[in-house]
mmCIF file of C-alpha atoms in Angstrom:
data_model
loop_
_atom_site.group_PDB
_atom_site.id
_atom_site.type_symbol
_atom_site.label_atom_id
_atom_site.label_comp_id
_atom_site.label_asym_id
_atom_site.label_seq_id
_atom_site.Cartn_x
_atom_site.Cartn_y
_atom_site.Cartn_z
ATOM 1 C CA UNK L 710 85.911 84.670 112.482
ATOM 2 C CA UNK L 711 84.361 86.033 115.672
ATOM 3 C CA UNK L 712 85.475 89.434 116.941
ATOM 4 C CA UNK L 713 87.472 87.983 119.829
ATOM 5 C CA UNK L 714 89.332 85.560 117.545
ATOM 6 C CA UNK L 715 90.112 88.464 115.220
ATOM 7 C CA UNK L 716 91.622 90.479 118.031
ATOM 8 C CA UNK L 717 93.511 87.430 119.317
ATOM 9 C CA UNK L 718 95.471 87.566 116.048
ATOM 10 C CA UNK L 719 97.024 90.780 117.416
ATOM 11 C CA UNK L 720 98.299 89.118 120.582
ATOM 12 C CA UNK L 721 101.681 88.445 118.942
ATOM 13 C CA UNK L 722 103.828 91.532 119.669
ATOM 14 C CA UNK L 723 105.643 91.524 116.296
ATOM 15 C CA UNK L 724 102.353 91.232 114.461
ATOM 16 C CA UNK L 725 100.945 94.051 116.554
ATOM 17 C CA UNK L 726 103.852 96.307 115.595
ATOM 18 C CA UNK L 727 103.302 95.482 111.922
ATOM 19 C CA UNK L 728 99.593 96.212 112.296
ATOM 20 C CA UNK L 729 100.264 99.571 113.958
ATOM 21 C CA UNK L 730 102.766 100.515 111.266
ATOM 22 C CA UNK L 731 100.609 99.494 108.284
ATOM 23 C CA UNK L 732 97.411 101.116 109.561
ATOM 24 C CA UNK L 733 99.146 104.434 110.162
ATOM 25 C CA UNK L 734 100.328 104.736 106.548
ATOM 26 C CA UNK L 735 98.349 106.736 103.981
ATOM 27 C CA UNK L 736 98.886 104.112 101.238
ATOM 28 C CA UNK L 737 99.487 100.396 100.772
ATOM 29 C CA UNK L 738 102.750 99.046 102.204
ATOM 30 C CA UNK L 739 104.863 96.306 100.622
ATOM 31 C CA UNK L 740 106.318 93.402 102.576
ATOM 32 C CA UNK L 741 109.837 94.823 102.341
ATOM 33 C CA UNK L 742 108.740 98.279 103.549
ATOM 34 C CA UNK L 743 106.908 96.763 106.503
ATOM 35 C CA UNK L 744 109.842 94.461 107.340
ATOM 36 C CA UNK L 745 112.271 97.363 107.288
ATOM 37 C CA UNK L 746 110.044 99.635 109.390
ATOM 38 C CA UNK L 747 109.630 97.007 112.101
ATOM 39 C CA UNK L 748 113.159 95.629 111.834
ATOM 40 C CA UNK L 749 112.455 92.007 110.932
ATOM 41 C CA UNK L 750 113.118 89.657 108.010
ATOM 42 C CA UNK L 751 110.945 90.047 104.912
ATOM 43 C CA UNK L 752 109.686 86.445 105.041
ATOM 44 C CA UNK L 753 108.646 86.822 108.660
ATOM 45 C CA UNK L 754 106.872 90.086 107.840
ATOM 46 C CA UNK L 755 105.095 88.375 104.924
ATOM 47 C CA UNK L 756 103.909 85.589 107.244
ATOM 48 C CA UNK L 757 102.472 87.984 109.820
ATOM 49 C CA UNK L 758 100.965 90.345 107.230
ATOM 50 C CA UNK L 759 99.116 87.456 105.623
ATOM 51 C CA UNK L 760 97.738 86.385 109.032
ATOM 52 C CA UNK L 761 96.488 89.969 109.521
ATOM 53 C CA UNK L 762 94.905 89.903 106.051
ATOM 54 C CA UNK L 763 93.192 86.552 106.722
ATOM 55 C CA UNK L 764 91.683 87.993 109.883
ATOM 56 C CA UNK L 765 90.396 91.013 107.924
ATOM 57 C CA UNK L 766 92.505 93.454 109.943
ATOM 58 C CA UNK L 767 94.311 94.705 106.824
ATOM 59 C CA UNK L 768 93.241 94.731 103.182
ATOM 60 C CA UNK L 769 95.420 93.461 100.338
ATOM 61 C CA UNK L 770 95.866 95.128 96.955
ATOM 62 C CA UNK L 771 98.202 94.332 94.089
ATOM 63 C CA UNK L 772 100.140 96.951 92.181
ATOM 64 C CA UNK L 773 102.875 96.914 89.606
ATOM 65 C CA UNK L 774 105.725 99.290 90.264
ATOM 66 C CA UNK L 775 105.108 102.425 88.157
ATOM 67 C CA UNK L 776 106.650 102.408 84.680
ATOM 68 C CA UNK L 777 106.648 98.645 84.344
ATOM 69 C CA UNK L 778 104.093 96.797 82.293
ATOM 70 C CA UNK L 779 103.706 94.015 79.795
ATOM 71 C CA UNK L 780 105.613 90.764 79.751
ATOM 72 C CA UNK L 781 108.747 90.816 81.857
ATOM 73 C CA UNK L 782 107.379 93.409 84.251
ATOM 74 C CA UNK L 783 107.282 90.801 86.978
ATOM 75 C CA UNK L 784 104.527 89.960 89.403
ATOM 76 C CA UNK L 785 102.604 92.909 90.854
ATOM 77 C CA UNK L 786 103.645 93.745 94.407
ATOM 78 C CA UNK L 787 101.332 92.692 97.227
ATOM 79 C CA UNK L 788 100.426 95.758 99.279
ATOM 80 C CA UNK L 789 98.796 95.892 102.702
ATOM 81 C CA UNK L 790 96.715 98.722 104.103
ATOM 82 C CA UNK L 791 94.224 99.608 106.824
ATOM 83 C CA UNK L 792 90.983 97.615 106.473
ATOM 84 C CA UNK L 793 87.639 99.369 106.389
ATOM 85 C CA UNK L 794 86.151 96.922 108.902
ATOM 86 C CA UNK L 795 86.218 97.719 112.598
ATOM 87 C CA UNK L 796 86.090 95.431 115.613
ATOM 88 C CA UNK L 797 84.760 96.106 119.021
ATOM 89 C CA UNK L 798 84.813 93.681 121.892
ATOM 90 C CA UNK L 799 83.295 94.124 125.299
ATOM 91 C CA UNK L 800 83.116 91.569 128.086
ATOM 92 C CA UNK L 801 80.431 91.368 129.318
ATOM 93 C CA UNK L 802 78.505 92.577 126.227
ATOM 94 C CA UNK L 803 77.865 96.322 126.116
ATOM 95 C CA UNK L 804 76.200 98.342 123.381
ATOM 96 C CA UNK L 805 77.400 101.918 123.634
ATOM 97 C CA UNK L 806 77.181 102.251 119.848
ATOM 98 C CA UNK L 807 73.457 101.528 119.873
ATOM 99 C CA UNK L 808 72.933 104.030 122.656
ATOM 100 C CA UNK L 809 75.036 106.622 120.817
ATOM 101 C CA UNK L 810 72.973 106.164 117.648
ATOM 102 C CA UNK L 811 69.757 106.706 119.564
ATOM 103 C CA UNK L 812 71.123 109.822 121.241
ATOM 104 C CA UNK L 813 72.343 111.131 117.889
ATOM 105 C CA UNK L 814 68.845 110.594 116.439
ATOM 106 C CA UNK L 815 67.421 112.681 119.265
ATOM 107 C CA UNK L 816 69.954 115.484 118.758
ATOM 108 C CA UNK L 817 68.993 115.500 115.062
ATOM 109 C CA UNK L 818 65.281 115.560 115.836
ATOM 110 C CA UNK L 819 65.428 118.272 118.456
ATOM 111 C CA UNK L 820 68.088 120.385 116.748
ATOM 112 C CA UNK L 821 70.430 120.249 119.741
ATOM 113 C CA UNK L 822 73.596 120.507 117.604
ATOM 114 C CA UNK L 823 74.706 123.815 119.157
ATOM 115 C CA UNK L 824 74.500 122.253 122.631
ATOM 116 C CA UNK L 825 76.347 119.151 121.431
ATOM 117 C CA UNK L 826 79.089 121.320 119.960
ATOM 118 C CA UNK L 827 79.357 123.307 123.170
ATOM 119 C CA UNK L 828 79.664 120.105 125.229
ATOM 120 C CA UNK L 829 82.251 118.716 122.802
ATOM 121 C CA UNK L 830 84.266 121.931 122.937
ATOM 122 C CA UNK L 831 84.482 121.842 126.720
ATOM 123 C CA UNK L 832 85.381 118.145 126.716
ATOM 124 C CA UNK L 833 88.149 118.855 124.198
ATOM 125 C CA UNK L 834 89.318 121.822 126.281
ATOM 126 C CA UNK L 835 89.636 119.627 129.379
ATOM 127 C CA UNK L 836 91.818 117.177 127.423
ATOM 128 C CA UNK L 837 93.867 120.090 126.070
ATOM 129 C CA UNK L 838 94.435 121.578 129.544
ATOM 130 C CA UNK L 839 95.512 118.154 130.831
ATOM 131 C CA UNK L 840 98.090 117.898 128.051
ATOM 132 C CA UNK L 841 99.356 121.399 128.800
ATOM 133 C CA UNK L 842 99.643 120.609 132.518
ATOM 134 C CA UNK L 843 101.620 117.452 131.840
ATOM 135 C CA UNK L 844 104.121 119.286 129.656
ATOM 136 C CA UNK L 845 105.397 122.170 131.821
ATOM 137 C CA UNK L 846 108.901 120.708 131.833
ATOM 138 C CA UNK L 847 109.376 121.296 128.118
ATOM 139 C CA UNK L 848 108.250 124.818 127.340
ATOM 140 C CA UNK L 849 110.300 124.666 124.149
ATOM 141 C CA UNK L 850 108.320 121.702 122.806
ATOM 142 C CA UNK L 851 106.802 122.676 119.457
ATOM 143 C CA UNK L 852 103.042 123.111 119.604
ATOM 144 C CA UNK L 853 102.513 120.656 116.761
ATOM 145 C CA UNK L 854 104.233 117.936 118.777
ATOM 146 C CA UNK L 855 102.112 118.668 121.834
ATOM 147 C CA UNK L 856 98.939 118.512 119.743
ATOM 148 C CA UNK L 857 99.976 115.329 117.951
ATOM 149 C CA UNK L 858 100.501 113.613 121.291
ATOM 150 C CA UNK L 859 97.130 114.758 122.596
ATOM 151 C CA UNK L 860 95.326 113.672 119.426
ATOM 152 C CA UNK L 861 97.044 110.268 119.496
ATOM 153 C CA UNK L 862 95.805 109.776 123.038
ATOM 154 C CA UNK L 863 92.258 110.412 121.774
ATOM 155 C CA UNK L 864 92.651 107.769 119.033
ATOM 156 C CA UNK L 865 92.876 110.091 116.009
ATOM 157 C CA UNK L 866 96.196 108.738 114.632
ATOM 158 C CA UNK L 867 97.546 112.126 113.551
ATOM 159 C CA UNK L 868 100.184 112.547 110.850
ATOM 160 C CA UNK L 869 102.020 115.551 109.407
ATOM 161 C CA UNK L 870 101.092 116.794 105.950
ATOM 162 C CA UNK L 871 103.339 119.794 105.256
ATOM 163 C CA UNK L 872 102.469 122.370 107.910
ATOM 164 C CA UNK L 873 99.062 120.719 108.430
ATOM 165 C CA UNK L 874 98.212 117.849 110.714
ATOM 166 C CA UNK L 875 95.735 115.329 109.335
ATOM 167 C CA UNK L 876 93.963 112.544 111.200
ATOM 168 C CA UNK L 877 94.133 109.018 109.861
ATOM 169 C CA UNK L 878 91.383 107.644 112.087
ATOM 170 C CA UNK L 879 87.911 108.877 112.946
ATOM 171 C CA UNK L 880 87.204 107.615 116.468
ATOM 172 C CA UNK L 881 83.474 107.990 115.731
ATOM 173 C CA UNK L 882 83.495 106.396 112.278
ATOM 174 C CA UNK L 883 80.212 104.437 112.380
ATOM 175 C CA UNK L 884 78.309 107.335 113.931
ATOM 176 C CA UNK L 885 79.916 109.788 111.519
ATOM 177 C CA UNK L 886 78.720 107.803 108.504
ATOM 178 C CA UNK L 887 75.171 107.761 109.891
ATOM 179 C CA UNK L 888 75.066 111.421 110.956
ATOM 180 C CA UNK L 889 77.831 113.234 109.064
ATOM 181 C CA UNK L 890 77.047 116.901 109.799
ATOM 182 C CA UNK L 891 76.216 116.123 113.420
ATOM 183 C CA UNK L 892 79.271 114.006 114.230
ATOM 184 C CA UNK L 893 81.744 115.910 112.036
ATOM 185 C CA UNK L 894 80.559 119.120 113.721
ATOM 186 C CA UNK L 895 81.021 117.500 117.131
ATOM 187 C CA UNK L 896 84.459 116.277 116.091
ATOM 188 C CA UNK L 897 85.469 119.735 114.911
ATOM 189 C CA UNK L 898 84.322 121.248 118.225
ATOM 190 C CA UNK L 899 86.278 118.595 120.187
ATOM 191 C CA UNK L 900 89.490 119.393 118.313
ATOM 192 C CA UNK L 901 88.893 123.161 118.524
ATOM 193 C CA UNK L 902 88.402 122.762 122.260
ATOM 194 C CA UNK L 903 91.559 120.692 122.553
ATOM 195 C CA UNK L 904 93.586 123.398 120.789
ATOM 196 C CA UNK L 905 92.100 126.131 122.970
ATOM 197 C CA UNK L 906 92.598 124.121 126.176
ATOM 198 C CA UNK L 907 96.231 123.487 125.287
ATOM 199 C CA UNK L 908 96.678 127.216 124.413
ATOM 200 C CA UNK L 909 97.793 126.317 120.900
ATOM 201 C CA UNK L 910 97.621 129.291 118.560
ATOM 202 C CA UNK L 911 99.555 128.140 115.488
ATOM 203 C CA UNK L 912 97.020 125.541 114.352
ATOM 204 C CA UNK L 913 93.389 125.941 113.272
ATOM 205 C CA UNK L 914 90.875 123.076 113.095
ATOM 206 C CA UNK L 915 88.820 122.959 109.872
ATOM 207 C CA UNK L 916 86.446 120.529 108.175
ATOM 208 C CA UNK L 917 88.269 119.042 105.202
ATOM 209 C CA UNK L 918 86.988 115.513 104.597
ATOM 210 C CA UNK L 919 89.116 113.156 102.528
ATOM 211 C CA UNK L 920 88.571 109.501 101.754
ATOM 212 C CA UNK L 921 90.061 107.291 104.506
ATOM 213 C CA UNK L 922 90.804 110.234 106.838
ATOM 214 C CA UNK L 923 88.874 111.930 109.615
ATOM 215 C CA UNK L 924 86.813 114.918 108.379
ATOM 216 C CA UNK L 925 88.785 117.303 110.612
ATOM 217 C CA UNK L 926 92.221 118.639 109.679
ATOM 218 C CA UNK L 927 94.496 121.102 111.483
ATOM 219 C CA UNK L 928 95.825 123.911 109.324
ATOM 220 C CA UNK L 929 99.319 125.132 109.989
ATOM 221 C CA UNK L 930 100.193 128.836 110.036
ATOM 222 C CA UNK L 931 101.046 129.102 106.308
ATOM 223 C CA UNK L 932 97.694 127.907 105.033
ATOM 224 C CA UNK L 933 95.237 129.045 107.668
ATOM 225 C CA UNK L 934 94.714 132.447 106.027
ATOM 226 C CA UNK L 935 93.794 131.099 102.597
ATOM 227 C CA UNK L 936 91.099 128.810 103.942
ATOM 228 C CA UNK L 937 87.611 130.227 103.951
ATOM 229 C CA UNK L 938 85.877 127.296 105.693
ATOM 230 C CA UNK D 1280 76.507 101.578 86.063
ATOM 231 C CA UNK D 1281 80.061 100.920 87.061
ATOM 232 C CA UNK D 1282 81.009 100.143 83.455
ATOM 233 C CA UNK D 1283 80.536 103.749 82.352
ATOM 234 C CA UNK D 1284 77.388 103.199 80.284
ATOM 235 C CA UNK D 1285 74.878 106.006 80.138
ATOM 236 C CA UNK D 1286 72.589 105.190 83.029
ATOM 237 C CA UNK D 1287 68.834 104.976 82.542
ATOM 238 C CA UNK D 1288 68.056 106.437 85.936
ATOM 239 C CA UNK D 1289 69.259 109.488 87.803
ATOM 240 C CA UNK D 1290 68.776 110.333 91.459
ATOM 241 C CA UNK D 1291 66.523 113.219 92.460
ATOM 242 C CA UNK D 1292 66.689 114.815 95.893
ATOM 243 C CA UNK D 1293 64.439 117.252 97.707
ATOM 244 C CA UNK D 1294 65.446 118.897 100.958
ATOM 245 C CA UNK D 1295 63.169 121.258 102.861
ATOM 246 C CA UNK D 1296 63.874 123.509 105.830
ATOM 247 C CA UNK D 1297 61.995 126.018 107.939
ATOM 248 C CA UNK D 1298 64.091 129.165 108.171
ATOM 249 C CA UNK D 1299 64.485 130.774 111.585
ATOM 250 C CA UNK D 1300 63.844 134.199 110.110
ATOM 251 C CA UNK D 1301 63.252 136.130 106.886
ATOM 252 C CA UNK D 1302 65.996 135.749 104.277
ATOM 253 C CA UNK D 1303 66.999 139.416 104.663
ATOM 254 C CA UNK D 1304 67.390 139.208 108.472
ATOM 255 C CA UNK D 1305 70.836 139.164 110.148
ATOM 256 C CA UNK D 1306 70.052 135.662 111.494
ATOM 257 C CA UNK D 1307 70.041 134.313 107.935
ATOM 258 C CA UNK D 1308 72.979 136.366 106.643
ATOM 259 C CA UNK D 1309 75.504 133.528 106.927
ATOM 260 C CA UNK D 1310 73.172 131.149 105.116
ATOM 261 C CA UNK D 1311 72.375 133.592 102.325
ATOM 262 C CA UNK D 1312 76.051 134.469 101.867
ATOM 263 C CA UNK D 1313 76.882 130.773 101.417
ATOM 264 C CA UNK D 1314 74.223 129.977 98.804
ATOM 265 C CA UNK D 1315 76.065 131.099 95.688
ATOM 266 C CA UNK D 1316 79.531 129.678 96.469
ATOM 267 C CA UNK D 1317 78.043 126.379 97.647
ATOM 268 C CA UNK D 1318 75.795 126.156 94.567
ATOM 269 C CA UNK D 1319 78.822 126.861 92.386
ATOM 270 C CA UNK D 1320 80.574 123.910 94.053
ATOM 271 C CA UNK D 1321 77.540 121.720 93.339
ATOM 272 C CA UNK D 1322 77.441 122.769 89.676
ATOM 273 C CA UNK D 1323 81.003 121.578 89.129
ATOM 274 C CA UNK D 1324 80.805 118.501 91.392
ATOM 275 C CA UNK D 1325 81.237 115.124 89.676
ATOM 276 C CA UNK D 1326 77.848 113.600 88.793
ATOM 277 C CA UNK D 1327 75.828 116.824 89.127
ATOM 278 C CA UNK D 1328 72.958 116.986 86.599
ATOM 279 C CA UNK D 1329 70.523 119.769 87.482
ATOM 280 C CA UNK D 1330 69.202 121.924 90.295
ATOM 281 C CA UNK D 1331 66.140 124.090 90.693
ATOM 282 C CA UNK D 1332 66.595 127.843 90.404
ATOM 283 C CA UNK D 1333 63.842 130.403 90.675
ATOM 284 C CA UNK D 1334 65.462 133.396 89.029
ATOM 285 C CA UNK D 1335 64.417 135.750 91.858
ATOM 286 C CA UNK D 1336 66.770 135.078 94.758
ATOM 287 C CA UNK D 1337 70.081 133.215 94.920
ATOM 288 C CA UNK D 1338 69.489 129.540 94.099
ATOM 289 C CA UNK D 1339 65.917 128.597 94.949
ATOM 290 C CA UNK D 1340 65.688 130.775 98.072
ATOM 291 C CA UNK D 1341 62.727 132.820 96.847
ATOM 292 C CA UNK D 1342 60.513 129.781 96.255
ATOM 293 C CA UNK D 1343 57.926 128.926 98.909
ATOM 294 C CA UNK D 1344 55.870 126.107 97.417
ATOM 295 C CA UNK D 1345 54.690 124.749 100.764
ATOM 296 C CA UNK D 1346 54.094 127.623 103.149
ATOM 297 C CA UNK D 1347 55.676 130.998 103.841
ATOM 298 C CA UNK D 1348 58.727 129.712 105.793
ATOM 299 C CA UNK D 1349 59.531 126.442 104.064
ATOM 300 C CA UNK D 1350 62.575 126.714 101.784
ATOM 301 C CA UNK D 1351 63.318 124.019 99.232
ATOM 302 C CA UNK D 1352 66.352 122.548 97.523
ATOM 303 C CA UNK D 1353 65.708 120.250 94.545
ATOM 304 C CA UNK D 1354 68.423 118.647 92.414
ATOM 305 C CA UNK D 1355 69.276 115.670 90.207
ATOM 306 C CA UNK D 1356 72.492 113.614 90.299
ATOM 307 C CA UNK D 1357 73.859 110.782 88.198
ATOM 308 C CA UNK D 1358 74.262 108.400 91.126
ATOM 309 C CA UNK D 1359 73.625 108.138 94.845
ATOM 310 C CA UNK D 1360 77.388 108.022 95.447
ATOM 311 C CA UNK D 1361 77.882 111.313 93.568
ATOM 312 C CA UNK D 1362 75.268 113.066 95.693
ATOM 313 C CA UNK D 1363 76.593 111.553 98.911
ATOM 314 C CA UNK D 1364 80.137 112.630 98.077
ATOM 315 C CA UNK D 1365 79.019 116.195 97.489
ATOM 316 C CA UNK D 1366 76.750 116.435 100.527
ATOM 317 C CA UNK D 1367 78.989 114.761 103.081
ATOM 318 C CA UNK D 1368 82.534 114.669 101.688
ATOM 319 C CA UNK D 1369 82.871 118.193 100.322
ATOM 320 C CA UNK D 1370 84.518 120.384 102.974
ATOM 321 C CA UNK D 1371 82.693 123.686 102.424
ATOM 322 C CA UNK D 1372 79.323 121.956 101.973
ATOM 323 C CA UNK D 1373 79.820 119.825 105.084
ATOM 324 C CA UNK D 1374 80.759 122.936 107.025
ATOM 325 C CA UNK D 1375 77.618 124.670 105.735
ATOM 326 C CA UNK D 1376 75.519 121.708 106.908
ATOM 327 C CA UNK D 1377 77.254 121.655 110.272
ATOM 328 C CA UNK D 1378 75.942 125.180 110.874
ATOM 329 C CA UNK D 1379 72.364 124.503 109.711
ATOM 330 C CA UNK D 1380 70.832 124.960 113.164
ATOM 331 C CA UNK D 1381 71.931 128.581 113.161
ATOM 332 C CA UNK D 1382 69.525 129.126 110.285
ATOM 333 C CA UNK D 1383 66.902 126.370 110.260
ATOM 334 C CA UNK D 1384 64.507 125.036 112.835
ATOM 335 C CA UNK D 1385 64.756 121.387 113.820
ATOM 336 C CA UNK D 1386 62.200 119.224 112.043
ATOM 337 C CA UNK D 1387 60.676 116.248 113.785
ATOM 338 C CA UNK D 1388 59.613 114.868 110.392
ATOM 339 C CA UNK D 1389 61.777 113.715 107.465
ATOM 340 C CA UNK D 1390 63.140 116.716 105.603
ATOM 341 C CA UNK D 1391 65.103 114.988 102.853
ATOM 342 C CA UNK D 1392 63.789 112.544 100.248
ATOM 343 C CA UNK D 1393 65.539 110.704 97.418
ATOM 344 C CA UNK D 1394 63.971 108.920 94.428
ATOM 345 C CA UNK D 1395 64.998 107.649 91.008
ATOM 346 C CA UNK D 1396 63.923 109.468 87.844
ATOM 347 C CA UNK D 1397 64.467 108.405 84.222
ATOM 348 C CA UNK D 1398 67.640 110.094 82.958
ATOM 349 C CA UNK D 1399 66.681 113.362 81.282
ATOM 350 C CA UNK D 1400 63.542 113.859 83.405
ATOM 351 C CA UNK D 1401 63.428 117.111 85.342
ATOM 352 C CA UNK D 1402 61.276 116.628 88.440
ATOM 353 C CA UNK D 1403 58.648 119.265 89.212
ATOM 354 C CA UNK D 1404 58.246 120.706 92.694
ATOM 355 C CA UNK D 1405 54.828 119.077 92.922
ATOM 356 C CA UNK D 1406 56.339 115.688 92.136
ATOM 357 C CA UNK D 1407 59.116 116.295 94.683
ATOM 358 C CA UNK D 1408 56.760 117.330 97.480
ATOM 359 C CA UNK D 1409 54.540 114.309 96.857
ATOM 360 C CA UNK D 1410 57.611 112.043 97.225
ATOM 361 C CA UNK D 1411 58.386 113.703 100.552
ATOM 362 C CA UNK D 1412 54.788 113.160 101.583
ATOM 363 C CA UNK D 1413 55.084 109.495 100.593
ATOM 364 C CA UNK D 1414 58.252 109.094 102.676
ATOM 365 C CA UNK D 1415 56.657 110.755 105.673
ATOM 366 C CA UNK D 1416 53.540 108.624 105.385
ATOM 367 C CA UNK D 1417 55.004 105.178 104.633
ATOM 368 C CA UNK D 1418 58.676 105.337 105.575
ATOM 369 C CA UNK D 1419 61.492 104.538 103.106
ATOM 370 C CA UNK D 1420 60.481 102.585 99.977
ATOM 371 C CA UNK D 1421 61.863 102.306 96.425
ATOM 372 C CA UNK D 1422 59.631 105.283 95.514
ATOM 373 C CA UNK D 1423 60.897 107.621 98.243
ATOM 374 C CA UNK D 1424 63.905 106.886 100.421
ATOM 375 C CA UNK D 1425 66.784 108.344 102.446
ATOM 376 C CA UNK D 1426 70.590 108.206 102.573
ATOM 377 C CA UNK D 1427 70.389 105.863 105.520
ATOM 378 C CA UNK D 1428 68.032 103.396 103.812
ATOM 379 C CA UNK D 1429 68.740 103.724 100.097
ATOM 380 C CA UNK D 1430 67.217 101.634 97.285
ATOM 381 C CA UNK D 1431 68.722 100.614 93.959
ATOM 382 C CA UNK D 1432 67.381 102.180 90.756
ATOM 383 C CA UNK D 1433 64.593 100.216 89.048
ATOM 384 C CA UNK D 1434 65.837 97.142 87.201
ATOM 385 C CA UNK D 1435 67.048 97.921 83.701
ATOM 386 C CA UNK D 1436 64.620 96.633 81.082
ATOM 387 C CA UNK D 1437 65.984 93.273 80.019
ATOM 388 C CA UNK D 1438 67.885 93.369 76.746
ATOM 389 C CA UNK D 1439 66.312 91.125 74.084
ATOM 390 C CA UNK D 1440 67.892 87.715 74.284
ATOM 391 C CA UNK D 1441 69.874 86.813 71.166
ATOM 392 C CA UNK D 1442 68.122 84.056 69.255
ATOM 393 C CA UNK D 1443 69.763 80.819 70.162
ATOM 394 C CA UNK D 1444 71.489 79.043 67.328
ATOM 395 C CA UNK D 1445 70.064 75.585 67.144
ATOM 396 C CA UNK D 1446 72.547 73.085 65.817
ATOM 397 C CA UNK D 1447 71.232 71.883 62.486
ATOM 398 C CA UNK D 1448 70.043 68.329 62.595
ATOM 399 C CA UNK D 1449 71.253 66.373 59.690
ATOM 400 C CA UNK D 1450 68.889 63.784 58.404
ATOM 401 C CA UNK D 1451 70.446 60.398 58.564
#
């Protein structure tokens, strides 16, 4: 399936809501869970989820409910989760990824990481100040909420994990797998800048890579002291 | 390899870097302070086999096999995935790497080389430096490669084929 046809699968608004829900979850989602979250019938959810799977937008796994095995345990549940593949469409064709890879090679070669981190920090700070400016009406808004909104706008798909905020999506995934220290360092500086720009003091950005997540996490007040990194 | 058998080949890696200053200078303090905790993380990381130590400084920091400023890091891992997970997916190590320009000069040439060694073989520094030389001269190959262009381990020697049972021909 070509990239445009893949994305056309998301044109249906119900399917799009299912896609958004499933890809934001940290684990596989059953048909019933997805149906309930989006507020539709299970059979309709199953239909749309299978279209998403056929297009490669979500991956399918099978799992038996815990504690049930052997004959009589029933069929394993079909679970849907975020696919590893990514799609990018530009009309007319553009190749920013190729340009970014070349520029990253040059930063590596010349050792310009400190400059890259400085640039990323000021870009993040500008985004953080913008968020702070837009939210003067609600001075009581918790900082975590402000930050979550700002990170969502940057494509990170943040979610709460205790007092921490973790990021489901790395907006620079392909680059980050080619140049991990370079891009993860840039990412960390972007998020640090965003926090500083938004005058957020209760969260600290750290590198804490986990499978499936972005390498950056935001430590809440309780845990920031115990972290050495 | 994925079936849990003892593998016949392990992955060796050499990484070299030109320090910005002497190991006892304030410039290098952050790097030197990180050596022991980061090495301790490596020693307990899944798939770790061996790493070079010199017995004089922390880790291999006192060794200068290729010039007065060139520091080396030589280790062996069970698989490429195990090494990659430690290097790029371990928080403290990734953070250490993120800061490498504070301590090491940029290198226009390749500074990291990977190659397969028979399991149980401990690579010498001479062997390691010649692999780096090979990579720099010829680009990635099965003998000397990089994370970005990896090669599979050499093919396992073929197991002897079981003798085929010929159906007995009965004389008519």
